[in-house]
Amino acid sequence: MANKPAADRGPADEEMKEARTAGYRVLPGAADEMLDAEGKIRPVWQSFVAAIDRMSEHDLHERFARADRYLRDAGVFYRAYGAAGSSERVWPFSHIPVLIDEKEWNVLAAGLVQRANLLEAVVADIYSDNKLVEQGFLPPALVAANPEFLRPLVGIKPAGGHYLHFCSFEIGRGPDGNWWVLADRTQAPSGAGFALENRVATTRAFSDVYAESHVHRLASFFGAFREALQAQKQNSDDRIAVLSPGPANETYFEHAYIARYLGIMLLEGEDLAVVNGRVMVRTVAGLKPISVLWRRLDAAYADPLELDQSSHIGTPAMVQALRNGSVTFVNALGSGVLETRAFLAFMPTICRHLLGEDLALPSIATWWCGQRSERAHVARNIDRMVIGPAYSRLPFFDDNGRSVLGSRVSGLSRHSTTEWLETEGSNLVGQEVVTLSTTPALIDGKLTPRPMSLRVYAARTRDGWQIMPGGFARIGSGDDVTALAMQSGGSAADVWIVSNKPVDRTSLLPAEESFTRNMPGSLPSRAADNLYWLGRYIERSEGALRILRAWHARFAESADPDQPLLAYVTRYLSDVDVEMTHGVPESLLRNIDSAVYSASNIRDRFSPDGWLALNDLAKTARRFHATVKLGDDAAHAMTVLLRKLAGFAGLVHENMYRFTGWRFLTVGRLLERGLHMTRLLGHMTAEEAPDGALDMLLEIGDNVMTHRRRYNVSTARLTVTDLLALDPLNPRSILFQLNEIRTEVEQLPNAFVNGQMSPFYRETMRLHSTLAVMTPETMDADIYAGLERDLEKLSDLLASTYLG
C-alpha cells in the first residue's frame, strides 16, 4: 500500500504517530537497540523509523495483516507443551525487525567465528586426549558426570574430521553496550528455518522499506552450507538427509522446511538401518546409502543399542557406523556436552590455553558451585544471581521451565541457601542477572521497548565458518528477561544487517545458463506409506460424503429414516462404520483427521497450498459436525465439503511432480475408490435392494447424466453394472481403477525382478484381466465379495513389497 503524503494525513493519523513515539522509554539500566546513550535514534534505524512515521494506522494494520496471513498460509507453527499435552501454535511473530549496522555485525561475527573454533577444539579434546581435564582447565566432574558426555563416542574421530558443522549462539547486549554470549547451542540447534520465514514475513510487511534498505540476504549462507554438506558425501550416489524426531517435536515444521528449502531428504530413525557398518535408508527401491545426516534429535536417542536403550526414535548400531567412518553427523554425537552451562565459567582460560588469545566475545559471568570459593561468592551475592542447572539437560527449577532468580529460591533464608549450595553445588551454577538491551515492539499501537536476545547461526563451509547475516531475535513479552522463550510467551523478530552500500542479491537458484536435471531421490518407505494412506483416506472421505449427501437429500423429502431405501442405505453405512447420529458423522472426521496426520508426516513433500487446503477441509468438517442438522442442512454441508475436497485433490493432481511419491498416493486413491464401488455395487444391486437403489447408486457415482446419454433405457441392474463396474472409460468404474493401478504399478521400482513380474504386479494384472472379461450378467454378490477380498489382498501385497 502506498504511503500517504504528510499533507494528506488526517488528525487521527497524526495522533497515531504521536502514540507510537510518545512514552518510548528504555528500561532502567538497559541499553536500547534503537536509541543511543543520548536518546537519539541510531543512524541504522533512522530510515526505518522515518518510514514507520509516514505510515497511517490503517497502513500499518494492513502491512502486519499481510505478514500474519503469509505465516498462517505457509502453516508456520511451533509446538507448545503444557499440562493438557502439546498443541500446534501459530508462530509468535513480532513485526518490527531488529536493525544492526554492518560494521558492528562484522565485529560480532569475528567473535563468533573464534568461539566456534574454540568449541571445536574443546569437544575434540574431550573425546580424544582429554588434556583439558588432565591439566586442570576443566573439572573432571563436569565431564565424567555430564549426561551429555557419551562414553561410547570416546576415541571415535568424525569421518569428515570435524565435530561441529552447524552451531547457534544466544547473545545479548548489556547496559554498557557490549555483547555477551548467553549460551552455546551445539546439540541440534533449531530456528534457522524460522529465521528464513521471519525474513519472508517481514518483507511482506515492509517490502518497500526492505527494497530501499541495504539488508544482507540469507540465501548465500544456506547455499554455502548446502555445498559443504554435498562435499561431505563419500560417494556420488550417497544421500544427505535431515534426521528428525518426528511430527511431535516442537520444531518439526522447521525440519520439514529446511529439508524442502535445501532439497534434501527428511528422515526419522525408523527410516534407517545399519547394514555391514553402513547407514542405509529404507526406500521403495530397496536400501540406499546415506553418508550425511543433519541431526535434529538429541544424540543419546540416536542409537538405542549403545546409547539410550529407551529410545524409540533412533537406529540400532548407529555408533558402530560412526566407528566405521561411513557417516557424518551434523553435529557429531556427543557434541551436546558443549552446551553445559558451567563450561561458560571456564571458557576464558581455555581460550587463552588452546587458541593463545582472549575471548573476543565474552560469556555472561558464570560461577560453578562445585568449587568452594565460587560457591561462597554465589551465596554472598545470591540476590543478584540467577541459579540454574550446571549441566545442559537437567530440568530447570520453576514451573515455567526457566532458571530462577536467587532471591526467589524456594523462599529459603540466607543460611539455608548456603546449605543448599553446599549440598547440591556440583549441579548448580550462579549467573549474573542479565539486564538485556531493549528493542522496539509495537504494543497497542505504541513502539514499546522489550528485552531482547539474538539467536545467531554459524555454518562450517569450504572456506571456514560463516555467520548467518541475521538470525532471529527473541523478544520478551514483558520486562522479565527470563521469559524470552516461546514457551514462556516470548515472540520472534527478523534481524536486518544493514550496509551503507548495495549488497549482493543472492539466491539458491543457479546463475549459470547450463544445468543438470537431477531426478528426485529415492522415496523412503515411510513416506510412501503415508502418501498411500493419504490417498486412501481422502478417497474414503469422498465416498462417504457422496453417500451421505444422497441419503440426506432423500431424508429432506420424506423426514422418515425408516423409509425402505434410507433404512437399507443406513445398514450399509453401519457396515462400513459410518454412524448416522450427526449430520456430519464422527467417523468422517476421523478419516479426514487421519488424512491430515498422514500429510503431517510428509510435510517436506507437501506444498503449502495443499496443506492449507487439507487443514481448511478438516476445520470446516469439524465446524459442521457441531452445527448441521439431518436433512437439507446436512446435504448442503456435504456439497461444501465435497467441493473443498475436490479443491485439495485438484491441487495435488495438478501440482505434484509425477514421480514415485505421486504414484503411491494415486494407487492409494484408486484402490480405495475401487473398494468403495465394489462394496456399494454388491449392496445396491442385490435382489433385495428396494426401489430407487439404482438411481441413488448412479447419483453417488456422479453418473446420472452419463447413464442417460449411454443407455436409451431406464436404470436397470445390467446397465448400472456395466457403467459402474466394467466401463474402462468411466473414472468411477472398478475396471477403470484397476486399469490405472496397472499403469502406475508398471512405473514403480522393482515391478520386474530378474525379468519376472513382482508378486504385487502379477496380482494387479490378474485382477485386471479377470474383471476385464466379465459381463454384466456374470456380476453377482459372490463376485463382488471375492473382488473386495482380492483388492484388500492387493493392498497387503503393496505393503509387503514396498512399505515393510
Coordinates of C-alpha atoms in Angstrom, one line a residue, residues 81-83 185 250 341 386-389 391-405 408 455 474 480-490:
Y81 CA 3.7 -28.1 25.7
G82 CA 1.5 -27.7 28.8
A83 CA -0.4 -29.7 31.4
R185 CA 23.9 -24.4 21.1
E250 CA 8.2 -28.7 18.8
R341 CA 26.1 -24.2 31.4
V386 CA 20.2 -16.4 38.6
I387 CA 20.5 -20.0 39.8
G388 CA 20.4 -22.7 37.1
P389 CA 21.4 -26.3 36.4
Y391 CA 24.5 -29.5 33.1
S392 CA 22.7 -28.9 29.9
R393 CA 20.0 -31.4 30.1
L394 CA 18.9 -31.3 33.8
P395 CA 15.5 -29.8 34.4
F396 CA 15.0 -26.1 35.3
F397 CA 13.7 -25.1 38.7
D398 CA 10.5 -23.2 38.3
D399 CA 7.1 -24.4 36.8
N400 CA 7.6 -22.4 33.6
G401 CA 10.8 -24.1 32.5
R402 CA 13.1 -21.3 33.5
S403 CA 16.1 -20.7 35.8
V404 CA 15.1 -18.9 39.0
L405 CA 16.3 -15.7 40.5
R408 CA 13.2 -16.4 44.9
R455 CA 20.0 -16.3 18.1
R474 CA 13.7 -13.4 20.8
D480 CA 11.2 -10.2 32.6
V481 CA 14.4 -11.3 30.9
T482 CA 13.8 -14.9 31.9
A483 CA 10.7 -15.0 29.7
L484 CA 12.1 -14.7 26.3
A485 CA 11.3 -18.3 25.2
M486 CA 8.3 -19.1 23.0
Q487 CA 7.0 -21.5 25.7
S488 CA 7.0 -18.5 28.1
G489 CA 5.1 -16.1 25.9
G490 CA 8.1 -14.6 24.0

